[in-house]
Short mmCIF file of C-alpha atoms and ligand atoms in Angstrom, two decimals:
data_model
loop_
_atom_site.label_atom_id
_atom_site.label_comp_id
_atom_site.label_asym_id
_atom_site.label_seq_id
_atom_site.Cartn_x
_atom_site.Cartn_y
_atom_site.Cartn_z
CA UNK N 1 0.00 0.00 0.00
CA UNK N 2 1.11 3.21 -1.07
CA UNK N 3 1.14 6.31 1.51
CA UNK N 4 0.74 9.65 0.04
CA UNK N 5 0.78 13.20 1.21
CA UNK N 6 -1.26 15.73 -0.62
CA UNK N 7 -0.01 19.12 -0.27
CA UNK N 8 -3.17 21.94 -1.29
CA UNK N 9 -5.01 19.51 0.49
CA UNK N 10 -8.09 22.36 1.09
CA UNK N 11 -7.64 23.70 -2.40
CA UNK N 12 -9.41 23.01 -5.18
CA UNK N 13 -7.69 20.31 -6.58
CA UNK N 14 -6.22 18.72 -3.26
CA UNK N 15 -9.92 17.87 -2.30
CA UNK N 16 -10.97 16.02 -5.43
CA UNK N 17 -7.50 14.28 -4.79
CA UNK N 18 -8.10 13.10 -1.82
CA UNK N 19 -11.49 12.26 -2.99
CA UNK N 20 -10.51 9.91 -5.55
CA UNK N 21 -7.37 8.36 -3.23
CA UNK N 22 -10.21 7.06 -1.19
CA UNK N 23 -11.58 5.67 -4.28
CA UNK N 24 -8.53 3.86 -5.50
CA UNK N 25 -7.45 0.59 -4.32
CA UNK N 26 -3.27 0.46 -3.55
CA UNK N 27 -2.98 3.90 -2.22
CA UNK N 28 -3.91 5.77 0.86
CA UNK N 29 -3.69 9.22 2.21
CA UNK N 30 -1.08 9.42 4.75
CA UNK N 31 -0.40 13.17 5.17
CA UNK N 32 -2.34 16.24 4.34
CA UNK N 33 -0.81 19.93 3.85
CA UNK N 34 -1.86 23.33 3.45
CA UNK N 35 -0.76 26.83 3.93
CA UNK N 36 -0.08 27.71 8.05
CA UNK N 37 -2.63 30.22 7.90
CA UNK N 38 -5.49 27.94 5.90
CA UNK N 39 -8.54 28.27 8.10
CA UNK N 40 -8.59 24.23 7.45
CA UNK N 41 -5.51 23.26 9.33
CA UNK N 42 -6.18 21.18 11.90
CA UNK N 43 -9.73 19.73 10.49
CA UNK N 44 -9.43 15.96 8.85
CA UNK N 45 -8.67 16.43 5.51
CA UNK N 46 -11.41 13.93 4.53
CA UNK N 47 -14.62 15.91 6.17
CA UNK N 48 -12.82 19.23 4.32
CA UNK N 49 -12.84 16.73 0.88
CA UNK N 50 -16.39 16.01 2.07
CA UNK N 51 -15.54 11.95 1.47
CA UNK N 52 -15.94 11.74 5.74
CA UNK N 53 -13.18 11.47 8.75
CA UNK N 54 -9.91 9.98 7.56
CA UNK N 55 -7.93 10.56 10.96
CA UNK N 56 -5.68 12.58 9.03
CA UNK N 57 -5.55 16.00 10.07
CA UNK N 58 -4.33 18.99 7.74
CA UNK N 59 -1.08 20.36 9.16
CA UNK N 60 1.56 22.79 7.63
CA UNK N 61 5.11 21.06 8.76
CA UNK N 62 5.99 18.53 6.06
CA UNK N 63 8.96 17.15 8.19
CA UNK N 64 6.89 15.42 10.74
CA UNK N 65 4.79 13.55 8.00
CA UNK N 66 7.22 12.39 5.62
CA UNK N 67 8.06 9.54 7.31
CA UNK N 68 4.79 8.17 6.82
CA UNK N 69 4.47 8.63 2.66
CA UNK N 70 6.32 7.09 0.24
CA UNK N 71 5.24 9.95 -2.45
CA UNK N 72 3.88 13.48 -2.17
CA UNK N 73 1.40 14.85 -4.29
CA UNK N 74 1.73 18.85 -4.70
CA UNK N 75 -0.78 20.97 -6.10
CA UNK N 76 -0.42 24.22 -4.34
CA UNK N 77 1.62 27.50 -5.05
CA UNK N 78 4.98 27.48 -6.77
CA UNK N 79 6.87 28.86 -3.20
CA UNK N 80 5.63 25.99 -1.65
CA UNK N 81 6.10 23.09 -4.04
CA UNK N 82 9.90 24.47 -4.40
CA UNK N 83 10.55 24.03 -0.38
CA UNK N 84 8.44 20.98 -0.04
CA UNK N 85 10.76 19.59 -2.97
CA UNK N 86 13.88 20.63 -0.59
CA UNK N 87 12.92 18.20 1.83
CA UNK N 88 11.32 15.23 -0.13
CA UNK N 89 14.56 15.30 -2.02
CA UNK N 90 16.49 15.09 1.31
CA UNK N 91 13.96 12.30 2.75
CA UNK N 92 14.92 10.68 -0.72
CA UNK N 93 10.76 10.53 -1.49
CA UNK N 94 8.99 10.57 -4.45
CA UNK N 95 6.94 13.88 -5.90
CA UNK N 96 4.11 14.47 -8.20
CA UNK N 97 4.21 18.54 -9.52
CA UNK N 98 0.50 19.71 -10.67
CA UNK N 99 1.39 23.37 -9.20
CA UNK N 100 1.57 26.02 -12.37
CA UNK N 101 3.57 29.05 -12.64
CA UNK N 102 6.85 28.42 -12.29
CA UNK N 103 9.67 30.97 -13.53
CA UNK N 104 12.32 29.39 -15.89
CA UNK N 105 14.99 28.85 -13.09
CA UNK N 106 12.49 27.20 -10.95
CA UNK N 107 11.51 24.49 -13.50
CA UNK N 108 14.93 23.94 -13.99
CA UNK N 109 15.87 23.49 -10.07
CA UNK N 110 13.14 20.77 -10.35
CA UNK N 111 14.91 19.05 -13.20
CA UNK N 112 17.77 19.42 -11.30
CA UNK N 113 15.73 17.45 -8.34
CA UNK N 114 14.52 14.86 -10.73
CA UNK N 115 18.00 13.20 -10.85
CA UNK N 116 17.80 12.15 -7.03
CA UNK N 117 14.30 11.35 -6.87
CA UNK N 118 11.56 10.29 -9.08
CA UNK N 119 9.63 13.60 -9.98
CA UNK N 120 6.69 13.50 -12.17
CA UNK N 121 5.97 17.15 -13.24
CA UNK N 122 3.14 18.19 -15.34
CA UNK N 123 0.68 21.21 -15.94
CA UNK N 124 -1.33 19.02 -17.10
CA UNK N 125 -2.42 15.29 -15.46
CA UNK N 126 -5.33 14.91 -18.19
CA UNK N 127 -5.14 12.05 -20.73
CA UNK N 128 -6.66 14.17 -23.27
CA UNK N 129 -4.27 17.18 -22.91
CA UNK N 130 -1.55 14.84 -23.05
CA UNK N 131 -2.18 12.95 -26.17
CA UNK N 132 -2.55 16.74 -27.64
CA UNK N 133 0.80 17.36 -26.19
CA UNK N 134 2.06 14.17 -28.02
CA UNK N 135 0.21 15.15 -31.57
CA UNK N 136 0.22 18.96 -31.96
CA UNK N 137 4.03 18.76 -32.85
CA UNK N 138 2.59 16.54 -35.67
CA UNK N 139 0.15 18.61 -36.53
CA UNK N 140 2.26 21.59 -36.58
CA UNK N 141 4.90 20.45 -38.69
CA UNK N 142 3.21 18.80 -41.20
CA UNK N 143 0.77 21.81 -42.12
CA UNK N 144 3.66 24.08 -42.24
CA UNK N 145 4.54 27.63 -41.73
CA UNK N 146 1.52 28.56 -44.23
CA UNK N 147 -0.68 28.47 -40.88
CA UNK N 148 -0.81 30.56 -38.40
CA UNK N 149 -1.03 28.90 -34.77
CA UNK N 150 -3.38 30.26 -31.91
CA UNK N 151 -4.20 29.08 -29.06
CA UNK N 152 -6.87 30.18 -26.36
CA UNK N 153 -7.12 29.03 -22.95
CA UNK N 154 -9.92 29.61 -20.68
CA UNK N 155 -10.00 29.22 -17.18
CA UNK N 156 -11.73 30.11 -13.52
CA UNK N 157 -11.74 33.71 -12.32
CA UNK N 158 -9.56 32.38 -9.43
CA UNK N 159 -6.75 31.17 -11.50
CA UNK N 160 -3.53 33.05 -10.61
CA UNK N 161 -1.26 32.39 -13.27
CA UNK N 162 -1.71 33.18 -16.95
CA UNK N 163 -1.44 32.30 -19.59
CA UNK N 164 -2.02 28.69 -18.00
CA UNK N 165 0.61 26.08 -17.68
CA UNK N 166 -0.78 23.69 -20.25
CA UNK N 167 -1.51 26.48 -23.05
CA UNK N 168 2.40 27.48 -22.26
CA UNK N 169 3.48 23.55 -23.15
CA UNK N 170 1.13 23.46 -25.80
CA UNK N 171 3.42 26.60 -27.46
CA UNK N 172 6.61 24.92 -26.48
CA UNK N 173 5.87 21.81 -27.89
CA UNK N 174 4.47 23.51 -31.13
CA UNK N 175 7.50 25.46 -31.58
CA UNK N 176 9.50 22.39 -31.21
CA UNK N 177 7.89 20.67 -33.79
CA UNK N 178 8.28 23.72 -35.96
CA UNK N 179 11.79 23.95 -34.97
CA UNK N 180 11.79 27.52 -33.67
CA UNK N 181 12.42 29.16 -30.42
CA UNK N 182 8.85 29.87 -28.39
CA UNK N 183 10.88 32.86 -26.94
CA UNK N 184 11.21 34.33 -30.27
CA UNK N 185 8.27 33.50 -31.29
CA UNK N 186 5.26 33.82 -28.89
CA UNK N 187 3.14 36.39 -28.76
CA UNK N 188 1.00 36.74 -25.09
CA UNK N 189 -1.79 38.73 -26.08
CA UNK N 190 -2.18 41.61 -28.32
CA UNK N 191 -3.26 45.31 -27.68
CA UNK N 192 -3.11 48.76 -29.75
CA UNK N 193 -1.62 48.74 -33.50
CA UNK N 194 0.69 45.79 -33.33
CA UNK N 195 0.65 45.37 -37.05
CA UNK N 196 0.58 42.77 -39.18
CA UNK N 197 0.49 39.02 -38.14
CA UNK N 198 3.91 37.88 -38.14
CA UNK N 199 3.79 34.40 -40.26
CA UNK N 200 5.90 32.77 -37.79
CA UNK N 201 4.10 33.61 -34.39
CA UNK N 202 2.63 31.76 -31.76
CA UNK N 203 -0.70 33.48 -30.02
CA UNK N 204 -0.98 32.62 -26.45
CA UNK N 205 -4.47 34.23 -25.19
CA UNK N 206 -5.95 34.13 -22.16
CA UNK N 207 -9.66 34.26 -20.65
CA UNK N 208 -10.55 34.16 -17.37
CA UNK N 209 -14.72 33.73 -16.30
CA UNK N 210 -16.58 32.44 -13.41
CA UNK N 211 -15.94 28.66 -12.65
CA UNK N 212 -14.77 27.51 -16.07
CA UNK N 213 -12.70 24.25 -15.27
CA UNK N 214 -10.27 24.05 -17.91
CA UNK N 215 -10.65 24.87 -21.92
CA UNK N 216 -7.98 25.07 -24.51
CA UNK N 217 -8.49 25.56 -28.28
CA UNK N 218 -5.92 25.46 -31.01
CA UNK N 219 -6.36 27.20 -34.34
CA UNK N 220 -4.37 26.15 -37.10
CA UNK N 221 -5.50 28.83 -39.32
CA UNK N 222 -4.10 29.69 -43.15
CA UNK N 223 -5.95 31.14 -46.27
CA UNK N 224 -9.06 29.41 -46.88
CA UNK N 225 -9.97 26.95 -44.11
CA UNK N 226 -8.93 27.09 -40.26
CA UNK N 227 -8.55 23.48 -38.26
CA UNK N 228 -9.13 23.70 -34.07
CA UNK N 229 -8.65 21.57 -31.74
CA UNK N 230 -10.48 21.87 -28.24
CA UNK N 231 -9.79 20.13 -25.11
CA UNK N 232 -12.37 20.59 -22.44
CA UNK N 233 -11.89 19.84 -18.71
CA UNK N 234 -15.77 18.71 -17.57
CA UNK N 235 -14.64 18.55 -13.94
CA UNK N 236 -11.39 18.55 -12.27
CA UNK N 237 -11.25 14.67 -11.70
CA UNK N 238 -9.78 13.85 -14.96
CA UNK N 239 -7.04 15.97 -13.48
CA UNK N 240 -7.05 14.59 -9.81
CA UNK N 241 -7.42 11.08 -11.60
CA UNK N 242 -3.86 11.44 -13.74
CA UNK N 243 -2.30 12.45 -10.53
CA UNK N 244 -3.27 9.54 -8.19
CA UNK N 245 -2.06 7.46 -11.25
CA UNK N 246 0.97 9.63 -11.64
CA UNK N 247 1.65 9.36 -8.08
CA UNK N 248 1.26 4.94 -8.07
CA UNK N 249 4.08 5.16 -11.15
CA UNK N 250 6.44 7.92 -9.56
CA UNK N 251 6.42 6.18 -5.73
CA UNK N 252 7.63 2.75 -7.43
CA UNK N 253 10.38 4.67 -10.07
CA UNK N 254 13.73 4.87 -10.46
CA UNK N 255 15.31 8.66 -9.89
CA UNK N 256 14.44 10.74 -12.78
CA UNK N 257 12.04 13.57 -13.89
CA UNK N 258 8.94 12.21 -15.79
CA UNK N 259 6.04 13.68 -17.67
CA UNK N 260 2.92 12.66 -17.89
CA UNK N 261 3.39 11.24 -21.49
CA UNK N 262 6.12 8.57 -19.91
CA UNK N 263 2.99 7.83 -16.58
CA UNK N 264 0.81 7.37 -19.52
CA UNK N 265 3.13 5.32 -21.45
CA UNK N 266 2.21 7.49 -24.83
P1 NAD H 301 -6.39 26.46 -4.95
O1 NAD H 301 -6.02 27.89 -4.73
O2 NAD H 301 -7.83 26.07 -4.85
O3 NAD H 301 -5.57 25.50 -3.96
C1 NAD H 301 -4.22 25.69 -3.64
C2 NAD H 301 -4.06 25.28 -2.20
O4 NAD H 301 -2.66 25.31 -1.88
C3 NAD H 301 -4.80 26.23 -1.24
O5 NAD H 301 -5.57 25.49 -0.30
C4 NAD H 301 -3.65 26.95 -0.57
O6 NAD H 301 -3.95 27.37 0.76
C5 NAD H 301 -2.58 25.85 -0.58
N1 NAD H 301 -1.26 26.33 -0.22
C6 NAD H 301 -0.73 27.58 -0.35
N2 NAD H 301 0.47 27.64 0.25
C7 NAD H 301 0.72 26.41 0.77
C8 NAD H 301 1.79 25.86 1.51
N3 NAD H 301 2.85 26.60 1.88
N4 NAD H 301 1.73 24.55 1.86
C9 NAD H 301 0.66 23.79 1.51
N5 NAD H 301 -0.41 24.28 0.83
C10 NAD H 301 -0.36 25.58 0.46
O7 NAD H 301 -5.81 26.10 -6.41
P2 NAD H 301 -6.15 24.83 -7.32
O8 NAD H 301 -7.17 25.20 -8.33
O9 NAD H 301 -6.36 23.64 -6.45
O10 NAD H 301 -4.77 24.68 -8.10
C11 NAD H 301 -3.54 24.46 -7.40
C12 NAD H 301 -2.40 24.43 -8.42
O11 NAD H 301 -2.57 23.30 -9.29
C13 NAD H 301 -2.34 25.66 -9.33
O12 NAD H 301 -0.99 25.96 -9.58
C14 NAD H 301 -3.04 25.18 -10.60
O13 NAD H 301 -2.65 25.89 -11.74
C15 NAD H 301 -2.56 23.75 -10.64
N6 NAD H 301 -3.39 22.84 -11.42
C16 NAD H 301 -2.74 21.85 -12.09
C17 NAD H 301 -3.45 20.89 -12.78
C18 NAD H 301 -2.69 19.76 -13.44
O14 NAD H 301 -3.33 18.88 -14.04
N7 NAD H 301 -1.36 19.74 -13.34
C19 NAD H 301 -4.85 20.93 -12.82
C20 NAD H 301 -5.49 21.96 -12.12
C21 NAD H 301 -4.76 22.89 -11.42
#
């Protein structure tokens, strides 16, 4: 049996976590974190997940409950994934990294984290998002630079980051499969008399509106016919779902950084 901590644990998506742990045979919840000052900390983390008393209570010291986990699952803010990771690397655990809005240096510390102990890190724990991942490289190269590429995320009005995590890999992997450089490239947004469409750009656009789970459309557009792709989050178990399953693979893996593609086994 697998212990896991979830770390968020009153967010969001650390309830529908621990929610579907309970459902899922060869895992338990062994730890629950949130933020010092959550108003949650100290109530079980199962009556604040509404799936009834767990004996687990929510705390805010991950030291004291690592011993009991084998993996921890963090969906929370970027400051507190990045010390959490400090000490799971030191008590040689396993991690699972839903938290968005990381700067460049900080996704690289993680990499750097990854070669000590298994680290699956992923905007995105959805199988759908994830097979896009895998085909819009595809998609993208074989159309050609004849289209332009746009792609629209919509999320919650609570979201903090933006443009979202996913709609940020979705770019990278685009540009990779049109072998350019997303720095040079993307374009977040567009305001005032920016000119003409530059053939080679990469729209990143963001909407945020009332409790909208998750929604990502990509526009292949050229002269004559546009193609989109939409992926649509109906609830956030399809994400919650990837990361129990994310967090079974990573707490049985050898050292190494992992995406969801390589849990998946795309
Ligand atoms: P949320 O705001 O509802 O929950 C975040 C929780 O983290 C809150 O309860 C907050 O108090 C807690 N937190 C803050 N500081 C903490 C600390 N020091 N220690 C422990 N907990 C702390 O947000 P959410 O919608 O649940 O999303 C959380 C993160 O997951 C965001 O970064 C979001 O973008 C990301 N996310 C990822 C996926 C994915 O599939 N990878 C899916 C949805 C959301």
């Amino acid at each position: 049996m697998i212990g896991a901590i979830v770390s968020g644990a009153a967010g969001r998506m650390g309830q529908r976590i621990i929610r579907v742990i309970s459902e899922t045979e060869g895992i338990k919840l062994a730890g629950a974190l949130d933020h010092p000052h959550h108003k949650s900390l100290g109530r079980d983390a199962g009556e604040v997940a509404a799936v009834g008393r767990l004996g687990i209570p929510i705390q805010s010291d991950i030291d004291k409950i690592l011993p009991q986990a084998q993996v921890v699952i963090e969906f929370s803010a970027p400051e507190a994934t990045l010390a959490h990771l400090d000490s799971i690397s030191k008590a040689g655990k396993a991690m699972v990294i839903g938290t968005t809005g990381f700067r460049a240096e900080d996704q690289a510390y993680i990499r750097k984290q990854g070669e000590y102990i298994p680290v699956v890190f992923s905007p995105n724990m959805s199988v759908g998002v994830n097979m896009l991942f895998q085909l819009l490289p595809q998609i993208a190269k074989s159309l050609g630079h004849d289209y332009d590429i746009e792609i629209v995320e919509a999320h919650h009005r609570f979201k903090k980051d933006a443009p979202s995590g996913t709609a940020l890999k979705m770019a990278q992997v685009i540009a990779e499969g049109r072998h350019q450089n997303l720095s040079e490239t993307a374009c977040y947004g567009r305001h005032g008399v920016v000119g003409e469409r530059k053939s080679d750009e990469i729209g990143v656009h963001a909407v945020r509106a009332g409790d909208i789970v998750g929604t990502h459309t990509v526009l292949f557009s050229c002269l004559g016919e546009s193609l989109e792709i939409t992926h649509r989050a109906h609830s956030r178990d399809a994400f919650a779902r990837g990361a129990v399953v994310a967090a079974k693979f990573a707490a049985r893996a050898q050292p190494k950084l992992y995406d969801m593609q390589a849990v998946l086994g795309f």
